[in-house]
Amino acid sequence: MIQRLLANKDAVIQSLALHRHNVIPLAGSEWNKLSGIQKLLEPCEKASKILGGEKYVTISVVLPILAYLRREMTTTDDDPGYARKFKEAFYLDLQTRPDKIEENAMLQIATALDIRFKSLKCLEKSKTDSVWQIIERLMTDTSVTEPEPNPKKPRVSNSLLLFSDSESDDESTGPPNP
């Protein structure tokens, strides 16, 4: 929304100047602040796009994304007041969530097994050792039953193979309607 408003800034200013329906136009400093807010929200947009993927695995990316957001939302001396307030509130929200997502063993294991993140830089050093110990324990656990080496496939009647869902939608090539 902010991107579109900034992209159409001149048109918005001209439209408000023409119609003057008791709307006070934004001052130059407010437009600058909007531009700054857009930059503040860019890490959130990137995180949303990555975590919203449907064609690739995202569970292993959750912890690195959280680490990225924490890094991006750390305040600096160069941040203006509004940016500092936003970053502090965002960072505090990440830190005080009751579910402590960084403690989720499944996320930790998925991240460790993803070759891109196997160093686990997104976790504290004390936690990385325990993640690798859990993985080692899982790999050596003999109570897990192995699947049969060659499970027998059920026989399918040849007449069922004549009709496929991938065939064309032409009714003459599909099964007769009951």
PDB file of N, CA and C in Angstrom, residues 41 64 76 158:
ATOM      1  N   LEU A  41       9.690  -1.927   6.438  1.00  0.00           N
ATOM      2  CA  LEU A  41       8.840  -3.092   6.207  1.00  0.00           C
ATOM      3  C   LEU A  41       9.387  -4.062   5.163  1.00  0.00           C
ATOM      4  N   PRO A  64      16.136 -19.317  10.393  1.00  0.00           N
ATOM      5  CA  PRO A  64      16.992 -18.296   9.775  1.00  0.00           C
ATOM      6  C   PRO A  64      16.241 -16.992   9.473  1.00  0.00           C
ATOM      7  N   THR A  76      19.837   1.234  15.397  1.00  0.00           N
ATOM      8  CA  THR A  76      21.165   1.825  15.211  1.00  0.00           C
ATOM      9  C   THR A  76      21.094   3.300  15.592  1.00  0.00           C
ATOM     10  N   ASN A 158      -6.550 -54.187 -15.420  1.00  0.00           N
ATOM     11  CA  ASN A 158      -6.233 -53.457 -16.654  1.00  0.00           C
ATOM     12  C   ASN A 158      -7.374 -52.562 -17.092  1.00  0.00           C
TER      13      ASN A 158
END
